[in-house]
Short mmCIF file of C-alpha atoms in Angstrom, two decimals:
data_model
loop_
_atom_site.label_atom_id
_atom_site.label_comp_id
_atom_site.label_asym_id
_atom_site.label_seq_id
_atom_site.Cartn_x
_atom_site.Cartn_y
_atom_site.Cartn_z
CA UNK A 1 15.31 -16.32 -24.88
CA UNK A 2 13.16 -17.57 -22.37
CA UNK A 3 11.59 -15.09 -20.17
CA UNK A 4 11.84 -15.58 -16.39
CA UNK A 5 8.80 -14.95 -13.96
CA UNK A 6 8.87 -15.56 -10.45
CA UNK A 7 5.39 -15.56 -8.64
CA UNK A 8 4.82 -14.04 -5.31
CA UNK A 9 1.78 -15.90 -3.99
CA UNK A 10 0.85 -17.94 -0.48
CA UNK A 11 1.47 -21.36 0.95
CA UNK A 12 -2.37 -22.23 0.39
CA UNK A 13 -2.34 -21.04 -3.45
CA UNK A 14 1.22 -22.43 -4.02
CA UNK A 15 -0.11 -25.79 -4.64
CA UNK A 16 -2.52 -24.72 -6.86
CA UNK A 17 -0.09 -22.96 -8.42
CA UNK A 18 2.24 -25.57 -9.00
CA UNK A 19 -0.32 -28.01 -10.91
CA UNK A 20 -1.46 -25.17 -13.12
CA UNK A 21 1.77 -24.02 -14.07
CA UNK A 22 3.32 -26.80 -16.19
CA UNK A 23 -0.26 -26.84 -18.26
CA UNK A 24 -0.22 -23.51 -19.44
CA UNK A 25 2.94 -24.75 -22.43
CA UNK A 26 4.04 -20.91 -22.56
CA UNK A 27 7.87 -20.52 -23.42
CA UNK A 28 8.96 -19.26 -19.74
CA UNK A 29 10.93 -20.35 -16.87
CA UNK A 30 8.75 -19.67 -13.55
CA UNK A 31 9.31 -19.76 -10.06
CA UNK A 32 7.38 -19.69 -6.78
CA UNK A 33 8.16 -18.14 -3.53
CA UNK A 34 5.30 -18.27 -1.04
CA UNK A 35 4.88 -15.82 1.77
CA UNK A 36 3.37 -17.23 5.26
CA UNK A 37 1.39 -14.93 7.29
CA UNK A 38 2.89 -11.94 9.15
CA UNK A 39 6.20 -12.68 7.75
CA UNK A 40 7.93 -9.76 7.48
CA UNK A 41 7.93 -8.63 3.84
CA UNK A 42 11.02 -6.92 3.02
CA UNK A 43 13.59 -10.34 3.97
CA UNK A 44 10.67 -11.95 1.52
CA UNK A 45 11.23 -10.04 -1.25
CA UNK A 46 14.80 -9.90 -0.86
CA UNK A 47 14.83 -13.28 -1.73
CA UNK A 48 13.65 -12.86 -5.63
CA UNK A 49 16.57 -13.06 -7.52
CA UNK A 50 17.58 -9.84 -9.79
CA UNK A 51 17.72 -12.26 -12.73
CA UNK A 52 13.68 -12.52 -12.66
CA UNK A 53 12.31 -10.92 -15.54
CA UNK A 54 9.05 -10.02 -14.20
CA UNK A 55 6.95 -10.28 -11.01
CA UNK A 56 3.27 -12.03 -11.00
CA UNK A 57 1.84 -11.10 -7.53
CA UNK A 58 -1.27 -13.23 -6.23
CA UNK A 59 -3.44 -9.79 -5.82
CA UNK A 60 -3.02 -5.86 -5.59
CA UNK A 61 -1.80 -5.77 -2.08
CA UNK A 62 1.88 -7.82 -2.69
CA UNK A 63 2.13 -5.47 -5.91
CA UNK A 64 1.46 -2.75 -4.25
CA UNK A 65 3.87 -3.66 -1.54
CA UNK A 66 6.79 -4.46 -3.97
CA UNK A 67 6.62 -1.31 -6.06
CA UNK A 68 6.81 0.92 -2.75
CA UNK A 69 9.77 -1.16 -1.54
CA UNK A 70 12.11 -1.16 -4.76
CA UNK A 71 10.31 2.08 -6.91
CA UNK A 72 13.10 2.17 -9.18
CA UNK A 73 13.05 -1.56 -9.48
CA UNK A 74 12.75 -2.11 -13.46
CA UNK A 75 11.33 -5.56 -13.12
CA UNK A 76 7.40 -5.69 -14.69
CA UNK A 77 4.76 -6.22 -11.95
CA UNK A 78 1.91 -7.65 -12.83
CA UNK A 79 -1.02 -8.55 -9.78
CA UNK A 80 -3.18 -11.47 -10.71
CA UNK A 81 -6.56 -10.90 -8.94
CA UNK A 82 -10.15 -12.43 -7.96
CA UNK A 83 -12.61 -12.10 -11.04
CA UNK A 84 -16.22 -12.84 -10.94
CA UNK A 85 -16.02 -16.13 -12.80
CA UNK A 86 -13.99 -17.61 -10.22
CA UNK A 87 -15.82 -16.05 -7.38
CA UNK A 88 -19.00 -17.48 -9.20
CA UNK A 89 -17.83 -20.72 -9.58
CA UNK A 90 -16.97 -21.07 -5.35
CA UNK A 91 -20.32 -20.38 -4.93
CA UNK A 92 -21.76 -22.94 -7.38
CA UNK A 93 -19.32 -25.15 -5.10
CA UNK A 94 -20.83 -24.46 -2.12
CA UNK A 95 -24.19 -24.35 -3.40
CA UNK A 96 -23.57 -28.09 -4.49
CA UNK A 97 -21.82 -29.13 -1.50
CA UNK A 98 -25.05 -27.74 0.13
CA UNK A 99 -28.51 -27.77 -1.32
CA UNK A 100 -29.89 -25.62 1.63
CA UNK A 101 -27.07 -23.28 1.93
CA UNK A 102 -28.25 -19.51 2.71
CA UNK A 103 -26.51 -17.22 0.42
CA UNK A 104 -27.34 -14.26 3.04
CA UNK A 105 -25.05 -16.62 5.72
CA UNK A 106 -22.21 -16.37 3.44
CA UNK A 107 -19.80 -13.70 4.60
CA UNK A 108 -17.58 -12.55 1.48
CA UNK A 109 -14.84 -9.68 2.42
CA UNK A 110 -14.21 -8.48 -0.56
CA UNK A 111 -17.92 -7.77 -1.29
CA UNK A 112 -18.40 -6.27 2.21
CA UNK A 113 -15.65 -3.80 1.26
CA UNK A 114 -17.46 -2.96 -2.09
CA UNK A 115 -20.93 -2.63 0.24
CA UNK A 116 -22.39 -5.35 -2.45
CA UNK A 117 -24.34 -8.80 -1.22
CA UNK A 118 -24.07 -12.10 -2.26
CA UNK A 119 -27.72 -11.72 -4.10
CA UNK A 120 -26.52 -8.37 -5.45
CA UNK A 121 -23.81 -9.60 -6.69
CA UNK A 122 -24.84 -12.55 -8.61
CA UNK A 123 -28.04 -11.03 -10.15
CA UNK A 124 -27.39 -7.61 -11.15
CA UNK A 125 -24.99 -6.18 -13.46
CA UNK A 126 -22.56 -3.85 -11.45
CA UNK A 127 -20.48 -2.77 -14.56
CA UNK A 128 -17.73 -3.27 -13.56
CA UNK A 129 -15.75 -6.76 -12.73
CA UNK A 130 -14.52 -7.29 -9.67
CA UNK A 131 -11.53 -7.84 -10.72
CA UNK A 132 -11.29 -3.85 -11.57
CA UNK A 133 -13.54 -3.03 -8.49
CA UNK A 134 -11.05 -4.47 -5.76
CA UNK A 135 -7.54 -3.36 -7.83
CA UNK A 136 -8.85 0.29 -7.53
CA UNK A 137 -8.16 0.48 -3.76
CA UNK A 138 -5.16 2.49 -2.33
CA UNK A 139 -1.43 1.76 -2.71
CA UNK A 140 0.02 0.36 0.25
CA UNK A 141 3.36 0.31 1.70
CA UNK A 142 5.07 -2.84 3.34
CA UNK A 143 3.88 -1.77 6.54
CA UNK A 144 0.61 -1.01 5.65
CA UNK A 145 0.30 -4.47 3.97
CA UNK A 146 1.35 -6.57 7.46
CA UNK A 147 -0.92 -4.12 9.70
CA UNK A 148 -3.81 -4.71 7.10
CA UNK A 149 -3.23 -8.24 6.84
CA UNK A 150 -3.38 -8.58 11.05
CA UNK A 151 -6.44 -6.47 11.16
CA UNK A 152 -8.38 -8.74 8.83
CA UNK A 153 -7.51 -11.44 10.67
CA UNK A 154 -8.94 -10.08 13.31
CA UNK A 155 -11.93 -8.66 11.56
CA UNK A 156 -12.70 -12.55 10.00
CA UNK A 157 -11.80 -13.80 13.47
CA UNK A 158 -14.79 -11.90 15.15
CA UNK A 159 -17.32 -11.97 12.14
CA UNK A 160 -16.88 -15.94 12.66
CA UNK A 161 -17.69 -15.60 15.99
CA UNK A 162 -21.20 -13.27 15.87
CA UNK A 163 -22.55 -17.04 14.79
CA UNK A 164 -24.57 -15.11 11.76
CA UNK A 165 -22.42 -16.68 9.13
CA UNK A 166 -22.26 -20.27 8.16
CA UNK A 167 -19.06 -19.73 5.90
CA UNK A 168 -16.80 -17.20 4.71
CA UNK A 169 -14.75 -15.97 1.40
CA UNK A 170 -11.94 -14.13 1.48
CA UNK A 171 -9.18 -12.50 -0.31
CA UNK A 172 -6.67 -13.40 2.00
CA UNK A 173 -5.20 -16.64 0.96
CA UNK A 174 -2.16 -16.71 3.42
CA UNK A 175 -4.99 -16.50 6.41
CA UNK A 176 -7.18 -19.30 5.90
CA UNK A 177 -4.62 -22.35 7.33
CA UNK A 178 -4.79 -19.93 10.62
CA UNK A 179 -8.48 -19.45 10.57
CA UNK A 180 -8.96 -22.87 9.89
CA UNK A 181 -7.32 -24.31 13.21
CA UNK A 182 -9.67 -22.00 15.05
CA UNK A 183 -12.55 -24.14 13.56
CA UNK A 184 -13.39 -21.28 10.97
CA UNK A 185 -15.11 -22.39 7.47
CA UNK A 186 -13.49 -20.34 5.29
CA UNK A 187 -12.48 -20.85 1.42
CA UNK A 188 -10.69 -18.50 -1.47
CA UNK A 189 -11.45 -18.27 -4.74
CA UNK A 190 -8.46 -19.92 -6.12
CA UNK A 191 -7.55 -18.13 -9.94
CA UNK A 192 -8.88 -19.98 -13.00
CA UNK A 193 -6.47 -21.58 -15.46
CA UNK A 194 -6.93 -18.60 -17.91
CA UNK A 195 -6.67 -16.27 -15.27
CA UNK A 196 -2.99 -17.26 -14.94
CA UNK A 197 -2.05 -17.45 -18.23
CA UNK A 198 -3.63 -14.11 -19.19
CA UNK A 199 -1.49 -12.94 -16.13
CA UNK A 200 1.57 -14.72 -17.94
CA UNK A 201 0.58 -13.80 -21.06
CA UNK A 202 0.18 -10.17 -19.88
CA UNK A 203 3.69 -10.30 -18.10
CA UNK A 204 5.82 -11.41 -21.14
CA UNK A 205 4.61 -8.62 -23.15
CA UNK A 206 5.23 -6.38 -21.11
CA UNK A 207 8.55 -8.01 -20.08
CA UNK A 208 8.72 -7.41 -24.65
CA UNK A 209 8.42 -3.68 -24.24
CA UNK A 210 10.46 -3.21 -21.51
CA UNK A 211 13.35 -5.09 -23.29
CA UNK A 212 12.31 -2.94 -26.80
CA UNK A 213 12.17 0.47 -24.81
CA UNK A 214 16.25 -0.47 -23.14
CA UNK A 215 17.06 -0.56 -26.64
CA UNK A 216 15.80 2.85 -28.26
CA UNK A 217 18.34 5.21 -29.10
CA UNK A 218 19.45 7.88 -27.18
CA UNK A 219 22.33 10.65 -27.03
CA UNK A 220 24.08 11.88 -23.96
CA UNK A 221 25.86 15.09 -24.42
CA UNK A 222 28.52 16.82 -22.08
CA UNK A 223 29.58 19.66 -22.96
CA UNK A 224 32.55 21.61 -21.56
CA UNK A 225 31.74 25.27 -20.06
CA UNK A 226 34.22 28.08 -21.16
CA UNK A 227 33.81 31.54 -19.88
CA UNK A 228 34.88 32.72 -22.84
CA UNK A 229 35.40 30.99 -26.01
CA UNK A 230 37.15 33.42 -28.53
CA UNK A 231 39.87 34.04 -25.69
CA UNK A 232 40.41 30.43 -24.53
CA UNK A 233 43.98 29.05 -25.02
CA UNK A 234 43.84 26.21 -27.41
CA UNK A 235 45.81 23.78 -24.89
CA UNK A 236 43.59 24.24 -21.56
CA UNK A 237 40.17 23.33 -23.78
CA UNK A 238 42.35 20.07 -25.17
CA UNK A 239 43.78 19.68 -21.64
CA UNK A 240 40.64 19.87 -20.26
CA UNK A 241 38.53 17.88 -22.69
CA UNK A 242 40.99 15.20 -22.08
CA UNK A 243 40.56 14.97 -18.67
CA UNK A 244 36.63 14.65 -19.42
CA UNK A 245 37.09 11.61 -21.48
CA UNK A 246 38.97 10.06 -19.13
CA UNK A 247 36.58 10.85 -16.05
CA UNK A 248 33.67 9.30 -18.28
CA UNK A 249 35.16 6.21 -19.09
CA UNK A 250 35.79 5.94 -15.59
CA UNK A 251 32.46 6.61 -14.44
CA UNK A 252 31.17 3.97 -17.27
CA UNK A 253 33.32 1.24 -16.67
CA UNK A 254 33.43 -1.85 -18.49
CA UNK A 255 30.05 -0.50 -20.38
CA UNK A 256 31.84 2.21 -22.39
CA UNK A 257 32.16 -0.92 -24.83
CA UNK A 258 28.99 -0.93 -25.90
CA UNK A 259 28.52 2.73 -26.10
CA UNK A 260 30.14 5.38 -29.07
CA UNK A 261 32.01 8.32 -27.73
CA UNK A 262 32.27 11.02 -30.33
CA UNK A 263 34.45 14.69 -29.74
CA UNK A 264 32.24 17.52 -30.55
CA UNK A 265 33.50 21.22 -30.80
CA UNK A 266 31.74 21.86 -27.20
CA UNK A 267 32.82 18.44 -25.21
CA UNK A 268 31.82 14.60 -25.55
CA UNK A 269 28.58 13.08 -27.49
CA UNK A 270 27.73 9.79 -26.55
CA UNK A 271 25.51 7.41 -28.38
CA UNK A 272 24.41 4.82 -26.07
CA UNK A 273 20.38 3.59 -25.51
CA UNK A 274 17.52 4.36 -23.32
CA UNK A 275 18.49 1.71 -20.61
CA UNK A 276 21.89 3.54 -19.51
CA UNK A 277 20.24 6.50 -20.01
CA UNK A 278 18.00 5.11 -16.58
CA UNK A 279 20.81 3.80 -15.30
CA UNK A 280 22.63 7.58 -15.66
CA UNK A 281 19.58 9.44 -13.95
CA UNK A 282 18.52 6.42 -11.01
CA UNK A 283 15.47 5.99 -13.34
CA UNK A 284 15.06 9.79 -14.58
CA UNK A 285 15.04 11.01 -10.70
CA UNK A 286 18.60 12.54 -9.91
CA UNK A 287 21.39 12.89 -12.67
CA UNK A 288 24.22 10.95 -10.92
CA UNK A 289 26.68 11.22 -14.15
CA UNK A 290 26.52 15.36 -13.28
CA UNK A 291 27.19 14.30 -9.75
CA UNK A 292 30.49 12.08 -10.85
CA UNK A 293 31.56 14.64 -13.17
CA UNK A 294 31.34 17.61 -10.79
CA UNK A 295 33.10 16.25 -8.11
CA UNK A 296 36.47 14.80 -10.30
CA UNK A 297 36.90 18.20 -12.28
CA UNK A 298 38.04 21.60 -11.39
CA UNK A 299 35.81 23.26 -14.30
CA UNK A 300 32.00 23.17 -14.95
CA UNK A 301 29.90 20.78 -17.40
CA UNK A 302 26.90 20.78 -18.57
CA UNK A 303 24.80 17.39 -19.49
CA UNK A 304 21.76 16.57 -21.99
CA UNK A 305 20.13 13.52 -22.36
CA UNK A 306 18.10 13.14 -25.24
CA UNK A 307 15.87 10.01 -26.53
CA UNK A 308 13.85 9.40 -29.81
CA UNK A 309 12.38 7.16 -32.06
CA UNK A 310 15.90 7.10 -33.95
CA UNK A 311 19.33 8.14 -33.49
CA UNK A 312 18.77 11.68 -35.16
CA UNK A 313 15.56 12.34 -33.00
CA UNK A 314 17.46 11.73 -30.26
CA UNK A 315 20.43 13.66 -30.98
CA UNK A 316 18.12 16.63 -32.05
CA UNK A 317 16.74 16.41 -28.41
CA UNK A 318 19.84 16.10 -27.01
CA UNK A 319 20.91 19.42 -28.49
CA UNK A 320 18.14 20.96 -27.14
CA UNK A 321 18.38 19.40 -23.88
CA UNK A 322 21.66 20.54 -23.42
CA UNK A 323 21.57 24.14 -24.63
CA UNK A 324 18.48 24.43 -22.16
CA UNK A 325 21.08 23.00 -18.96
CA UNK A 326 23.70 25.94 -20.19
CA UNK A 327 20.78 28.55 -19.52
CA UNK A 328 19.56 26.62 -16.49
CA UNK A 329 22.61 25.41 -15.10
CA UNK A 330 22.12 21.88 -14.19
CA UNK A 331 21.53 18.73 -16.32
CA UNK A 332 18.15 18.19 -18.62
CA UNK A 333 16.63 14.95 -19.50
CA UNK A 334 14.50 15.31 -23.01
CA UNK A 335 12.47 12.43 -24.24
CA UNK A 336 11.26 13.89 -27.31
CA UNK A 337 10.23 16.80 -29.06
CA UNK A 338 6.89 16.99 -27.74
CA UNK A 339 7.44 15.74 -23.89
CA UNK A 340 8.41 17.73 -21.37
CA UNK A 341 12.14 18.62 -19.80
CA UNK A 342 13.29 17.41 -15.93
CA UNK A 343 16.45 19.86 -14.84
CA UNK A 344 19.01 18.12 -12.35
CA UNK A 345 21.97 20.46 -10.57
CA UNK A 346 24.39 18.75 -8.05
CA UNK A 347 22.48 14.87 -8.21
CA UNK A 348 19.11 16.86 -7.10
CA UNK A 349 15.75 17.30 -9.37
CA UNK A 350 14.95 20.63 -9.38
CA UNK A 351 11.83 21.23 -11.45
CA UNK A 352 9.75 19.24 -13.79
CA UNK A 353 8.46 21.76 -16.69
CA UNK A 354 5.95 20.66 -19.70
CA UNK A 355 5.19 22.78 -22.94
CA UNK A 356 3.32 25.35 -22.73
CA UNK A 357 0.76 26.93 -24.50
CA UNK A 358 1.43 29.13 -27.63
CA UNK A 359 0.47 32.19 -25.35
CA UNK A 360 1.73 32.00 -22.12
CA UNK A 361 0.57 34.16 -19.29
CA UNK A 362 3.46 33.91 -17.32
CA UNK A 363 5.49 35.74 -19.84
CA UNK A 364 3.08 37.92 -21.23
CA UNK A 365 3.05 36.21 -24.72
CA UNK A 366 7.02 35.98 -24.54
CA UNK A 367 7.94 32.21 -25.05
CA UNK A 368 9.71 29.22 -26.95
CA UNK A 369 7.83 27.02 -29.65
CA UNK A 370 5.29 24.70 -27.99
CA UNK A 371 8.14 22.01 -27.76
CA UNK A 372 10.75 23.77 -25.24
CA UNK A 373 8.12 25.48 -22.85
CA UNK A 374 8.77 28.88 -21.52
CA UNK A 375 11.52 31.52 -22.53
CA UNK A 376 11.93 33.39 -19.33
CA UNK A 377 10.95 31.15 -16.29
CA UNK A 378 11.60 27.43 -15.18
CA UNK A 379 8.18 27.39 -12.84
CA UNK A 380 6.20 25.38 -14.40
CA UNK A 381 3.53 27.27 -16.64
CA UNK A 382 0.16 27.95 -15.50
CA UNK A 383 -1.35 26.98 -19.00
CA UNK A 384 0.53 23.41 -18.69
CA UNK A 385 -1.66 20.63 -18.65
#
């Protein structure tokens, strides 16, 4: 199966873009959508279709800008950035275009923001690329991205204008058309050729995991809660377990086809895989399946999800995920033995615990095995890395 990856770049680099593209010979479908200055973002990436497989952004700042927009988007984002080969390679250009060019009236943003010079930079060893140096700035939300993109307009606007600089580089692909009508000399590093198939490459394997990771086995429980067990009439626990079944199939839907609904002795088990397992907890945030249940029945449940390497690992930490939302009263998520436990009641996370030590402070020395965390308490322990 082909994998599908949709680009997120500029008009200037879309060009570019589209010669490079069909010479790569990699087994994927791509697409390019190309954003035009102080657009406003969120109608542009609304326009991606949900089919794309993963996202290659042209830089930090549009992948940056995507994940804050859609967080629990499962799509792979991958930003393609400026490395020093290409940034040396603009300035061989230059150099070559002219003999007499001074490198000290050569404005470069991205060095200015890194407090390096052009001689600095080509001469000495930084180590680091630049490629790292300039990814390792702040995230930035969608409105953070246009205000930052008007202010370096700006900024390159009135650097051109000091007359100290002969020509400019910049990061900012989508500004250079603008600049240019205002009689700027400005260029961009445009990515290499192996810069955008190591960003491909880089995308489909990730795209591989993802698709591997959907896959991996995994064991919702829901078990029925009974005040008291020994003293329960036969006919209400059927009565009621039926009426279970029936409100889970309705809250799956056409998927309860692919899934394996099993009675236990304390309510449903359900084999199923890690991606509906996402799909149950909005990507491991808020249970919503506890939220569904709670509101069709007149009686209390209690969920466990539980994933592993295999279907017993998984039931084996669905047991224990459950048990743990009896005591706790809400609904536990368990990834394996040794990860830690997320407890949901009504739709709402409640606290995030991880194993603790094998003496815990908290509890004076009283406590679970490594794997479960504390006995007593649900705050998280002290000793917890």
């Amino acid at each position: 199966m082909r994998h599908k990856i949709a680009f997120i770049t500029t008009e200037y680099v879309k060009p570019h873009l589209e010669r490079v593209l069909p010479q790569l010979g990699m087994d994927a479908t791509f697409s390019i959508y190309a954003y035009h200055p102080f657009e406003e973002i969120d109608g542009f990436f609304r326009q991606i279709p949900r089919e794309v497989d993963g996202v290659i952004t042209s830089g930090n700042r549009f992948g940056s800008a995507f994940r804050h927009m859609f967080p629990r988007d499962r799509r792979v984002v991958v930003p393609m950035g400026i490395n020093d080969a290409e940034v040396h390679r603009l300035f061989w250009r230059l150099k070559q275009e002219q003999p007499d060019l001074d490198f000290q009236r050569i404005y470069a943003d991205f060095l200015d923001e890194l407090h390096l010079s052009i001689p600095s930079f080509l001469t000495e060893d930084h180590g680091i690329p630049l490629s790292v140096s300039m990814d390792a700035g702040r995230e930035q939300t969608p409105e953070e991205f246009l205000r930052g993109e008007y202010r370096q307009f700006q900024k390159l606007l009135e650097v051109w204008e000091t007359g100290q600089f002969e020509r400019i580089i910049t990061r900012y692909s989508g500004l250079l058309p603008m600049l240019r009508q205002r009689g700027v000399q400005i260029f961009y590093p445009f990515p290499s050729i192996d810069s955008i198939r190591s960003a491909c490459a880089q995308a489909q394997r990730e795209i591989e995991m993802r698709q591997l990771q959907d896959y991996q086995a995994a064991e919702i429980h829901v078990n029925l809660w009974m005040p008291n067990p020994a003293y329960t009439v036969e006919s209400l626990y059927e009565q009621r377990l039926l009426q279970l079944q029936q409100s889970l199939m309705d809250y799956f839907g056409s998927k309860a086809e692919d899934m394996l609904f099993r009675r236990s002795h304390f309510g449903v088990d359900i084999l199923t895989d890690r991606k509906t397992v996402a799909q149950c907890t909005r990507e491991y945030t808020v249970c919503e399946l506890s939220t569904f249940l709670n509101a069709r029945l007149d009686f209390r449940i209690f969920v466990g999800y539980g994933i592993g390497q295999g279907i017993y690992q998984a039931r084996l930490n669905a047991i224990t995920a459950t048990r743990e939302s009896e005591v706790s009263g809400g609904a536990i998520w368990s990834m394996s033995r040794m990860s830690s436990l997320v407890l949901w009641a009504e739709g709402k996370p409640l606290h995030h615990r991880r194993p603790c030590s094998p003496i815990c402070p908290a509890t004076r020395g009283s406590h679970r095995p490594p794997s479960t965390g504390c006995w007593k308490c649900w705050a998280p322990c002290p000793t917890a890395a």
